[in-house]
Coordinates of C-alpha atoms in Angstrom, one line a residue:
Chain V
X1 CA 81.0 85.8 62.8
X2 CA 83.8 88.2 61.8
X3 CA 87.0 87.8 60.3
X4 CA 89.9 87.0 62.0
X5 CA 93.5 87.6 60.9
X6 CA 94.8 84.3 63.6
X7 CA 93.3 81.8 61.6
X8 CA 94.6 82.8 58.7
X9 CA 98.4 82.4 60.8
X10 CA 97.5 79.0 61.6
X11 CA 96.1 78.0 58.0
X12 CA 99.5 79.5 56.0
X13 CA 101.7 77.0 56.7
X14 CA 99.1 74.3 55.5
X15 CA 98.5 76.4 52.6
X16 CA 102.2 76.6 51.5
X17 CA 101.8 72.4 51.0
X18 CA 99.0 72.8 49.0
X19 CA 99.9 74.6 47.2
X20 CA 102.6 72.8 46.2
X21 CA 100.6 69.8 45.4
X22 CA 98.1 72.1 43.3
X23 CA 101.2 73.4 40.9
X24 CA 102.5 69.4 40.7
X25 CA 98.8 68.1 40.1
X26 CA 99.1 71.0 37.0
X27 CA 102.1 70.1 35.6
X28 CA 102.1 66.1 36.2
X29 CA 98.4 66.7 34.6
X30 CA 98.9 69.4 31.9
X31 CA 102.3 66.5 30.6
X32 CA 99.9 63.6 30.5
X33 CA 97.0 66.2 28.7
X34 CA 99.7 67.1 25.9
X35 CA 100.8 63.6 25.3
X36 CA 97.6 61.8 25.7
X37 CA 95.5 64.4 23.0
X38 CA 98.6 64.0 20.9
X39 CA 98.1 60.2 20.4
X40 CA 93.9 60.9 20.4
X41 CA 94.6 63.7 17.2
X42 CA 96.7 61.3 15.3
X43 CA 94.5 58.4 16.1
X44 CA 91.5 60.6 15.0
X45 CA 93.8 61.1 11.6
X46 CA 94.0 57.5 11.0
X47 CA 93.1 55.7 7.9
X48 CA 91.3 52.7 9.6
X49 CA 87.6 53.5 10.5
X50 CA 88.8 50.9 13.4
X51 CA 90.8 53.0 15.1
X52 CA 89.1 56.9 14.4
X53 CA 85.3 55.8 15.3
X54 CA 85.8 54.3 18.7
X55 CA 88.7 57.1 19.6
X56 CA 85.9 59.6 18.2
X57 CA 83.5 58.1 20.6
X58 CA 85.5 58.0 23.3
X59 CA 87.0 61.3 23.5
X60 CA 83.3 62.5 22.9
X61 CA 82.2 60.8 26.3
X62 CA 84.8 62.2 28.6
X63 CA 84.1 66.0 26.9
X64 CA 80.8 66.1 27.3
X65 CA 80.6 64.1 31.4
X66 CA 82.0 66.2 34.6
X67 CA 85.2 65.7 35.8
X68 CA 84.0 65.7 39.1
X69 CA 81.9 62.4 38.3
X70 CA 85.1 60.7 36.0
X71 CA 87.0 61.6 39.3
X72 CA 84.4 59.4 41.4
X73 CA 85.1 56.7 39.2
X74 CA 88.7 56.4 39.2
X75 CA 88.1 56.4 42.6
X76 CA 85.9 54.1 43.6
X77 CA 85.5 51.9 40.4
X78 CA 88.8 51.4 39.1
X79 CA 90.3 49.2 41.5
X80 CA 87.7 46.8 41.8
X81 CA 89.3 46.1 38.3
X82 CA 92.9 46.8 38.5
X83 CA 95.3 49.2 40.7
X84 CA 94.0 51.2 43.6
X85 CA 95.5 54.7 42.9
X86 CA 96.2 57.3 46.0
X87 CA 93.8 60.5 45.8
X88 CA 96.4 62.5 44.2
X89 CA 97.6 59.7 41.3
X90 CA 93.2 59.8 40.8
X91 CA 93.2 63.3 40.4
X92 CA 96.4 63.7 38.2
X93 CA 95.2 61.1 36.1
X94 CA 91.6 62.3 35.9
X95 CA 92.5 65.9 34.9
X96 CA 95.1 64.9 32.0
X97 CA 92.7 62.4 31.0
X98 CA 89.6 64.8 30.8
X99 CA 91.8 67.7 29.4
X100 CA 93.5 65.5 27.0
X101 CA 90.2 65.3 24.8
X102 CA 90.0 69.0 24.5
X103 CA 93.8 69.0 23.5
X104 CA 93.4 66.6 21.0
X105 CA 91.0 69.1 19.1
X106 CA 93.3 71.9 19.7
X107 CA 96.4 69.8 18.1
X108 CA 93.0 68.5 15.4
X109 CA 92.9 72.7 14.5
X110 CA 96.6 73.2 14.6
X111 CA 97.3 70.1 12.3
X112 CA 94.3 71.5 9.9
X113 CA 95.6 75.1 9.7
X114 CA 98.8 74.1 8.4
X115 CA 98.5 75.1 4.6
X116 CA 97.6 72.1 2.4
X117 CA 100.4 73.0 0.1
X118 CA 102.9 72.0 2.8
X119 CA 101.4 68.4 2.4
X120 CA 101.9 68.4 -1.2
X121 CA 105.2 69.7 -1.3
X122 CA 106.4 67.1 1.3
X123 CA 104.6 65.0 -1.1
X124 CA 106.3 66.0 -4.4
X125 CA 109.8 65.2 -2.5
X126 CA 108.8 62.4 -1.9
X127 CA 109.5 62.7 1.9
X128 CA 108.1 59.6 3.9
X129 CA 105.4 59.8 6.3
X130 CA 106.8 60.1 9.4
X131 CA 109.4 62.4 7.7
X132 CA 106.7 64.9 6.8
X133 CA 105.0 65.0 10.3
X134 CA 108.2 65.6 12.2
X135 CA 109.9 67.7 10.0
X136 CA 106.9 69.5 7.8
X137 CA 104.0 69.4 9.5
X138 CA 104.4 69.4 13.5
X139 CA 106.7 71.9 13.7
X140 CA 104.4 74.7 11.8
X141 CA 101.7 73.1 13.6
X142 CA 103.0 73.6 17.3
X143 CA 103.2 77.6 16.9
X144 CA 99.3 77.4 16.2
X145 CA 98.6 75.6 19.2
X146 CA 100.9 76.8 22.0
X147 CA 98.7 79.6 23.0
X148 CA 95.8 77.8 23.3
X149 CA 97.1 74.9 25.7
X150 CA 98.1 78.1 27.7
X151 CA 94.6 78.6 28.5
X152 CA 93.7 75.0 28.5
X153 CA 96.3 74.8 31.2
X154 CA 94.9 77.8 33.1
X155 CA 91.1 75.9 32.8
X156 CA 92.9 73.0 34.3
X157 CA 93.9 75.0 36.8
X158 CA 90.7 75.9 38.0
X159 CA 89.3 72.8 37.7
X160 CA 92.1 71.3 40.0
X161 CA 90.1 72.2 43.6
X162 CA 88.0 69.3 42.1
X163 CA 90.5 66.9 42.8
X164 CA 90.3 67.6 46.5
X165 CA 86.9 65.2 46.6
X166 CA 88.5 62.2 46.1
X167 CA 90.9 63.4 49.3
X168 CA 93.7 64.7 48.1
X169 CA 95.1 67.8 49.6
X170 CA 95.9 70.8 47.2
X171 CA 95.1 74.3 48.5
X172 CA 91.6 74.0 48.4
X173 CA 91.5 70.5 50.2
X174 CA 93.8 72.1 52.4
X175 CA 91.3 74.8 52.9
X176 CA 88.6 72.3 53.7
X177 CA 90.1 70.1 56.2
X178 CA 91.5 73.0 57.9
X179 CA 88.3 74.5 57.8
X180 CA 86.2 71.6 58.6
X181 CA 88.8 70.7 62.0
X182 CA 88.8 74.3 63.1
X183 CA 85.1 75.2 62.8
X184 CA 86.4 78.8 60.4
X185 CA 86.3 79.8 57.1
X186 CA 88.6 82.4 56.4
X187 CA 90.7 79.6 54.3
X188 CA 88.1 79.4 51.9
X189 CA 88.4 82.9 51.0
X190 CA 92.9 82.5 51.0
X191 CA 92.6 80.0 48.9
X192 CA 90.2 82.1 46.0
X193 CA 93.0 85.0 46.5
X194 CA 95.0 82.6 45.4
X195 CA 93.4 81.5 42.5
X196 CA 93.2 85.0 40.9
X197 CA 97.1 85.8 42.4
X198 CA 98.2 82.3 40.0
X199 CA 95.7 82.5 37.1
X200 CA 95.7 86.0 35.9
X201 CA 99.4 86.6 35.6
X202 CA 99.3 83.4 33.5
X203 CA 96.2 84.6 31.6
X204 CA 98.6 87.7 30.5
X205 CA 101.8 85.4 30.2
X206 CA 99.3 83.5 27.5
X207 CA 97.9 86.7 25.8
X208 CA 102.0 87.7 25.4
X209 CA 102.4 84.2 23.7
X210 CA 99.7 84.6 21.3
X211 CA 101.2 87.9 20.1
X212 CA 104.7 87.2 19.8
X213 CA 103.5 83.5 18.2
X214 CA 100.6 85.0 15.8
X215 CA 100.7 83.1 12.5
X216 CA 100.5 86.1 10.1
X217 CA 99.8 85.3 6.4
Chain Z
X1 CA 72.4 46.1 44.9
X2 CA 71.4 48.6 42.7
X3 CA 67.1 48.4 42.6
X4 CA 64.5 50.0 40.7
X5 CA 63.8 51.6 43.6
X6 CA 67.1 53.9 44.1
X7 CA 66.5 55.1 40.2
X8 CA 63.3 56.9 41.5
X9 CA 63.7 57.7 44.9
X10 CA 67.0 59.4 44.2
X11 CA 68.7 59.5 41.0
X12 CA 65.3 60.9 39.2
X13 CA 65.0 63.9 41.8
X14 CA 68.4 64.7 41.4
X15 CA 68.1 64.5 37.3
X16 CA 65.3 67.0 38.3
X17 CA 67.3 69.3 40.7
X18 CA 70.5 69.0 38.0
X19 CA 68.0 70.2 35.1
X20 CA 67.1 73.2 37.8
X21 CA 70.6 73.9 38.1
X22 CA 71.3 74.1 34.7
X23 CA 68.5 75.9 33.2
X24 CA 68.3 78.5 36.4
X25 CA 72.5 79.2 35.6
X26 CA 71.9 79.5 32.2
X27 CA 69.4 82.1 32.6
X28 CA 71.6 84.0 35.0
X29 CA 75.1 83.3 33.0
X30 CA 73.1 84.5 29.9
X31 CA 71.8 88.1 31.5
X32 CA 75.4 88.1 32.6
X33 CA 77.3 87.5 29.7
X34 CA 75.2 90.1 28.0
X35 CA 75.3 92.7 30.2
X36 CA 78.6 92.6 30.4
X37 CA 79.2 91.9 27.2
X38 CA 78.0 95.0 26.0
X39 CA 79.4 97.1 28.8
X40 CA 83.0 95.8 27.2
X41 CA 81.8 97.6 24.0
X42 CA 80.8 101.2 25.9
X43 CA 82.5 104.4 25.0
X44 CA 83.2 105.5 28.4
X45 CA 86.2 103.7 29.4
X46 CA 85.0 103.5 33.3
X47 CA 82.4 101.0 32.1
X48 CA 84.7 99.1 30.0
X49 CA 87.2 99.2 32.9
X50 CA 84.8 97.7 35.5
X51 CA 83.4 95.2 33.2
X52 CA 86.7 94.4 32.0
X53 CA 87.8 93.7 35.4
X54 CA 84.7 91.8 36.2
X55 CA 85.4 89.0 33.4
X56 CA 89.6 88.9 34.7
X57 CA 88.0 88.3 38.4
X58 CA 85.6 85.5 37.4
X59 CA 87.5 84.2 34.4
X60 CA 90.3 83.0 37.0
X61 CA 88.2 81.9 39.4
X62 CA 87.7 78.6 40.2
X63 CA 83.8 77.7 40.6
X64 CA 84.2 75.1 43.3
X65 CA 86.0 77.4 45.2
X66 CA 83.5 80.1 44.6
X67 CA 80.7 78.3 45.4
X68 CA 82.5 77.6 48.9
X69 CA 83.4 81.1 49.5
X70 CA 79.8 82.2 49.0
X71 CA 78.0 79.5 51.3
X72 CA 80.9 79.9 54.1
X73 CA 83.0 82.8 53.7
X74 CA 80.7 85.2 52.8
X75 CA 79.2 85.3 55.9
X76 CA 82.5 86.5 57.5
X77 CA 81.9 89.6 55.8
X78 CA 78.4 89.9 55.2
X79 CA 75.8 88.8 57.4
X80 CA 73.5 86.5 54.8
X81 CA 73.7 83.1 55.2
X82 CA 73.0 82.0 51.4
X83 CA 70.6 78.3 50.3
X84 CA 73.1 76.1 49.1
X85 CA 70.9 76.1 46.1
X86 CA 71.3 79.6 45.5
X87 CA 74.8 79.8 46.1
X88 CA 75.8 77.4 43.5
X89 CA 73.3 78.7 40.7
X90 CA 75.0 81.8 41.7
X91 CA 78.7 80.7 41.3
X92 CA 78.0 78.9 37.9
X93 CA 75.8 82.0 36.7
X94 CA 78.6 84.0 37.3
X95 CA 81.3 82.0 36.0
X96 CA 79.7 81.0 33.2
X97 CA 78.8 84.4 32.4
X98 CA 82.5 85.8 32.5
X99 CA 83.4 83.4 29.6
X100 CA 80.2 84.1 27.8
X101 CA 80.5 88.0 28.1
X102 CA 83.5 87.2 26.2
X103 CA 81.3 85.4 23.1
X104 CA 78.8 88.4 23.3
X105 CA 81.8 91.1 22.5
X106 CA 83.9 89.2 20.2
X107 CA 80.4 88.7 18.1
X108 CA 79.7 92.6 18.7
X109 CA 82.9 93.1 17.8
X110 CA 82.5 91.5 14.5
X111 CA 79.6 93.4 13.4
X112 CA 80.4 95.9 10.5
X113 CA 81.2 99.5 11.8
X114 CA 78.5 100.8 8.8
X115 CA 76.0 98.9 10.7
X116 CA 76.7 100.9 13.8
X117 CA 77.0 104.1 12.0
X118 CA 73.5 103.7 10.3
X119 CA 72.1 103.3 13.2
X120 CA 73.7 106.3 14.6
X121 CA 72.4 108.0 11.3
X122 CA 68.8 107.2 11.8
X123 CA 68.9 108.9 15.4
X124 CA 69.0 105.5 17.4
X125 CA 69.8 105.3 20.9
X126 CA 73.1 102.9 22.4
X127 CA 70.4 100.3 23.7
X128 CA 68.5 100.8 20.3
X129 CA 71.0 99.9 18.1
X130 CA 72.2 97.1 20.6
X131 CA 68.5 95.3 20.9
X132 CA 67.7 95.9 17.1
X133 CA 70.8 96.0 15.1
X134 CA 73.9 95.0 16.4
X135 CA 72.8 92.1 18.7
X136 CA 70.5 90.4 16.0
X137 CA 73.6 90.7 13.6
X138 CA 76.0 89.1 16.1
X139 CA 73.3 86.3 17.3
X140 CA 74.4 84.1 14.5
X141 CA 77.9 84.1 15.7
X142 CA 77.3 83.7 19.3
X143 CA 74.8 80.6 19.4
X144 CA 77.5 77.9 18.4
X145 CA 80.2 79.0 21.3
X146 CA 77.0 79.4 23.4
X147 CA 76.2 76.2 23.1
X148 CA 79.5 74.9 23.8
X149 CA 79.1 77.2 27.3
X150 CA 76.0 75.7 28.2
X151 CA 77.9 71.9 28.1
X152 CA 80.3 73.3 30.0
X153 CA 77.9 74.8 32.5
X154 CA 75.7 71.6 32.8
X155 CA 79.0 69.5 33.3
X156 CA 80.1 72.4 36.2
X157 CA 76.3 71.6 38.2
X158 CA 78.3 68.7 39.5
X159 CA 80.0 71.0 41.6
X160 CA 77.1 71.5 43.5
X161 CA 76.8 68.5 45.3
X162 CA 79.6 69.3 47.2
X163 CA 77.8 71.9 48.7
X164 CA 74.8 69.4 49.6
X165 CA 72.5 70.5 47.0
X166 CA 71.2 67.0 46.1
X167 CA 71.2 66.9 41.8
X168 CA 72.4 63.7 40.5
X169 CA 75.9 63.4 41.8
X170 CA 75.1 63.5 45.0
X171 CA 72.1 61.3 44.3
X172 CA 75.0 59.0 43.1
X173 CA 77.3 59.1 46.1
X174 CA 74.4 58.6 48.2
X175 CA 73.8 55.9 46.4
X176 CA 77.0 54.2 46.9
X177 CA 77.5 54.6 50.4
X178 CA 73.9 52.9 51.0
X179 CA 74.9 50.0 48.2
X180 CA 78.7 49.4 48.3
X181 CA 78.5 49.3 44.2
X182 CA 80.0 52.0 42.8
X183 CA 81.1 50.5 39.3
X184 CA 76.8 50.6 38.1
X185 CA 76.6 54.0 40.1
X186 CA 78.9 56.1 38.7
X187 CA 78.4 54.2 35.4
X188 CA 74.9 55.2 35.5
X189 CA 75.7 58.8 36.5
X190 CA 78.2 59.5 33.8
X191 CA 75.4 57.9 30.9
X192 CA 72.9 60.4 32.5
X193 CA 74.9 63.3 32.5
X194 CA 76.2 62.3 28.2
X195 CA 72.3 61.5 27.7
X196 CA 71.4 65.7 29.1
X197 CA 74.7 66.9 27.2
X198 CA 73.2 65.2 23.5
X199 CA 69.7 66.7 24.4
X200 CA 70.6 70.1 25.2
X201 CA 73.1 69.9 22.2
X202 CA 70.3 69.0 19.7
X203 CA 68.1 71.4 21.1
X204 CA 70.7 74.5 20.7
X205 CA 71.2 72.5 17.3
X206 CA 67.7 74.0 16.4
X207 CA 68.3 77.0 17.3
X208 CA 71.3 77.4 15.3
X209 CA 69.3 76.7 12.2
X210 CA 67.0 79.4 13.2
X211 CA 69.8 81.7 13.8
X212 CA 71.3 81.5 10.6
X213 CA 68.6 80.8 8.4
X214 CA 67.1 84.4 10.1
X215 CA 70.0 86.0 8.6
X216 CA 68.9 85.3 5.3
X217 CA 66.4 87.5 3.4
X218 CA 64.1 84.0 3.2
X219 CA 61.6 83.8 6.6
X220 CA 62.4 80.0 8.1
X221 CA 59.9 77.3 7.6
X222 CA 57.2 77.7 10.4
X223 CA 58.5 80.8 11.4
X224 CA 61.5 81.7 13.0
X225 CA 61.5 80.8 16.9
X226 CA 62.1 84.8 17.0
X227 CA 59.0 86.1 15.4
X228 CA 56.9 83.7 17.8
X229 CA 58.8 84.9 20.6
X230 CA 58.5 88.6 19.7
X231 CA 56.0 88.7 17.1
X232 CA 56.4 92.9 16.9
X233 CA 59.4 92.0 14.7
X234 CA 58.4 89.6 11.9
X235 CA 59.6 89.7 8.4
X236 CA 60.6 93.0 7.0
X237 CA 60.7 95.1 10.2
X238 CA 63.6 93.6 12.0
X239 CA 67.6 93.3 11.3
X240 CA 67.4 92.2 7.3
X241 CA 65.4 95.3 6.5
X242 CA 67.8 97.7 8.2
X243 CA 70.4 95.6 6.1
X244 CA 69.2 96.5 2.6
X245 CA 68.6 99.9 3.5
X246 CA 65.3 100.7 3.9
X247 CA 64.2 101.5 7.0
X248 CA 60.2 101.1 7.6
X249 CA 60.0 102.0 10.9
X250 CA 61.1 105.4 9.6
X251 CA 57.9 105.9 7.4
X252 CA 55.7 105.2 10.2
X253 CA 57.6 107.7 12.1
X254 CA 58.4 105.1 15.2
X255 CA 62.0 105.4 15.0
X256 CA 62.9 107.8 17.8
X257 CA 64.5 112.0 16.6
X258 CA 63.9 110.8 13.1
X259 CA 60.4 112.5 12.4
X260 CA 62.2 116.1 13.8

C-alpha cells in the first residue's frame, strides 16, 4: 500500500459536506450545551432538595458514562418510547446533552466566583430575585465562564466523529463510508488534518479570550 | 431476550477487555503525561518546543479519529499493520497523555522557585530534583485532576469497539443485533460503565488522602502507599525533610558533588 494523491481528489468533494455537517452538529450542539447546563446550574441552586438531588444525580450519570454508549441509546432505545430521531438530530442531541452536564459546573464555578458581597448588596437594595441574577449576578458571572466553554466547545468538537456511529455523515463518517466503498484510506488521515487545521486556531482564539477577559482583583 | 447467559459469555469478557483498556492507557497516558510534562519545564527551549508542539498535536486531536488513522492509515506510510488492541491503547495513551502533561506542568509549575534552587544548592542533578523534590511537592496537586483524566479515559475505551476490539460496548451491540432489545442492553451497558467510573473514583479517592496527608510532617496511618511502594524513602528522608531544611542524605554523604 502507498499513498495516493487520486483518492484524495475523489474524497474532497465528500469531505466539503462533512464538513459542513461537523461545524452544524457544533454549533446546533454547543446552543443546546449552553442552555441546557444553564437550567441544570440553576436547578442545582434550588432551594427544594426535590429538585437539586435528582438533577445532582442525573447530571452525575451522563458525566461519568461515554458518549458513544448515550449515543447508542438515543438511537436505538428512544423510539421504542417516543420519536424516532435521524442520525444527525441523535447526535446533536446526544453531544449538547452530554456537554451540558460539564457546562452546568462551569456556569456552578462562574456563579460561585462572583464575590459574595454582590449578593448582599443586591440584597441591601432590596432588588428582587430575578432582578439580582439578571442584572447583578449573571452578567459578572458570564466573563468567568466564556473562556472555558471555549474549550468545552473545542472538546465537543473532538468528540463530534462519535456521532458518525449512529450513521450520520460529518467528515469522519464521510471518511468511513468513502473509505469502506472504495477499499483506501487516505480519508482517514484528511480528515485528522483537519481536526488539528479547526481545533488549534480555536484553541489560540480561546487562549486570546481568556486574556483579554481575565477577572483581575 | 436478554439471558443469564449473554451476561457471561459476552458482557463479562468485555468488562474484562474494558478494565485492560483502561488500566493499560493509563499506564501509558501516565509515562506520557510525565515525560512530557517535565520536558515543558526544560531550560533548553528545543525540548520545550517539541514537547510543546506534541501536547497542540494531540490536544486537538480527536481519538476516534486517531485510533482509525493508526489501524488504517498508518500503513499507507509505514509498513506495520498495528492489533486493534494496540492501536486504541495507543490512541487513548496518547491523548490522554497530552491533557495530562498539562496537569504534571501546571503542578511543577506551582512548586516554590526556593525549592528548586535548594536543590540546585545541594549539587542535585535536573532528574534529581524532579524524582525527589519537585515531583513529590506537585503530587498533591496533580492526583485530583488525574483522577478526573482517568474518568475521562475509561469513558474514551468505548471508542475502541469501533475498531473491533470487543470490551463491553461492543459486547453490547453484539448483543442487540443477536436479541432485538436494545432498551435492557444499553441500559445495562451504561450502569456498568457508572458502576467502573464510582470504583476507580473511590480508589483514586484513597490515594488522594495519602497524597495529602504525605505532605504533612505526620507519617499516614498504616503507612503511606509511598513508603510501601518505595520503602528507600520513608519518614524523614524524603520531600518533608528537604522541606525543613535539613538534608540527611547530605550527612551520609549520598547526595551526589556534595561530599567535594
Amino acid at each position: 500500500m502507498s499513498w495516493d494523491w487520486d483518492v484524495v481528489d475523489a474524497f474532497l468533494p465528500r469531505f466539503w459536506d462533512g464538513v459542513l455537517v461537523t461545524l452544524q452538529a457544533l454549533a446546533l450542539g454547543s446552543l443546546i450545551a449552553f442552555a441546557l447546563g444553564l437550567v441544570w446550574a440553576l436547578a442545582q441552586r434550588s432551594r427544594l432538595a426535590l429538585v437539586r438531588w435528582p438533577v445532582n444525580a442525573v447530571t452525575e450519570f451522563i458525566r461519568d458514562t461515554p458518549l458513544l454508549v448515550q449515543l447508542f441509546f438515543l438511537y436505538y432505545v428512544v423510539p421504542e418510547w417516543g420519536p424516532s430521531m435521524s442520525a444527525l438530530t441523535t447526535g446533536i442531541v446526544g453531544l449538547g446533552l452530554h456537554y451540558s452536564t460539564y457546562i452546568a459546573e462551569v456556569y456552578r464555578a462562574g456563579i460561585d466566583g462572583v464575590p459574595a458581597g454582590q449578593w448582599e448588596a443586591a440584597t441591601a437594595l432590596s432588588l428582587p430575585r430575578r432582578r439580582t441574577w439578571r442584572a447583578v449576578i449573571l452578567p459578572q458571572a458570564v466573563r468567568r465562564v466564556v473562556p472555558a466553554l471555549g474549550n468545552y466547545v473545542i472538546a465537543m468538537l473532538k468528540d463530534s466523529p462519535m456521532i458518525a456511529v449512529v450513521g450520520a455523515l460529518d467528515m469522519f463518517g464521510e471518511a468511513r463510508g468513502f473509505s469502506d466503498a472504495t477499499f483506501t484510506t487516505e480519508a482517514y488521515t484528511i480528515v485528522g488534518v483537519a481536526f488539528l487545521a479547526i481545533a488549534y486556531p480555536a484553541s489560540l482564539l480561546v487562549r486570546a479570550l481568556e486574556r483579554r477577559l481575565a477577572v483581575t482583583r | 431476550m436478554m439471558t443469564q447467559g449473554m451476561f457471561e459469555n459476552y458482557f463479562l469478557p468485555g468488562v474484562w477487555i474494558t478494565i485492560q483498556v483502561t488500566l493499560c492507557g493509563a499506564v501509558l497516558a501516565a509515562a506520557v503525561a510525565f515525560a512530557v510534562g517535565a520536558l515543558r519545564t526544560s531550560r533548553l527551549w528545543v525540548l520545550r518546543f517539541l514537547s510543546g508542539c506534541y501536547f497542540e498535536l494531540f490536544r486537538g486531536m480527536s481519538s476516534l479519529v486517531l485510533m482509525f488513522w493508526l489501524v488504517f492509515s498508518l500503513p499507507l506510510i509505514f509498513r506495520w499493520q498495528l492489533v486493534p488492541m494496540f492501536a486504541g491503547v495507543l490512541a487513548l495513551g496518547l491523548t490522554y497523555g497530552a491533557y495530562g502533561s498539562e496537569v504534571v506542568r501546571g503542578a511543577l509549575a506551582a512548586v516554590p522557585a526556593a525549592q528548586r534552587e535548594a536543590g540546585v544548592a545541594l549539587g542535585f542533578t535536573r532528574l534529581q530534583r524532579l524524582r525527589r523534590i519537585e515531583i513529590p511537592q506537585a503530587w498533591p496537586e496533580m492526583v485530583p485532576p488525574f483522577n478526573n483524566l482517568l474518568i475521562e479515559l475509561l469513558k474514551g475505551t468505548a471508542l475502541v469497539s469501533t475498531i473491533t476490539v470487543a470490551d463491553m460496548t461492543y459486547a453490547g451491540n453484539l448483543v442487540r443485533l443477536g436479541s432485538n432489545e436494545s432498551a435492557p442492553v444499553y441500559t445495562l451497558l451504561l450502569v456498568l460503565y457508572f458502576v467502573l467510573a464510582f470504583v476507580l473514583t473511590r480508589g483514586m479517592r484513597v490515594l488522594e488522602r495519602h497524597a495529602k496527608s504525605r505532605v504533612g510532617q505526620a507519617p499516614p496511618r498504616g503507612g503511606s502507599l509511598w513508603s510501601r511502594l518505595a520503602p528507600r524513602e520513608r519518614a524523614g528522608e524524603g520531600a518533608g525533610a528537604l522541606t525543613a531544611g535539613a538534608a540527611p542524605g547530605m550527612a551520609s554523604g549520598t547526595v551526589g558533588g556534595g561530599a567535594a
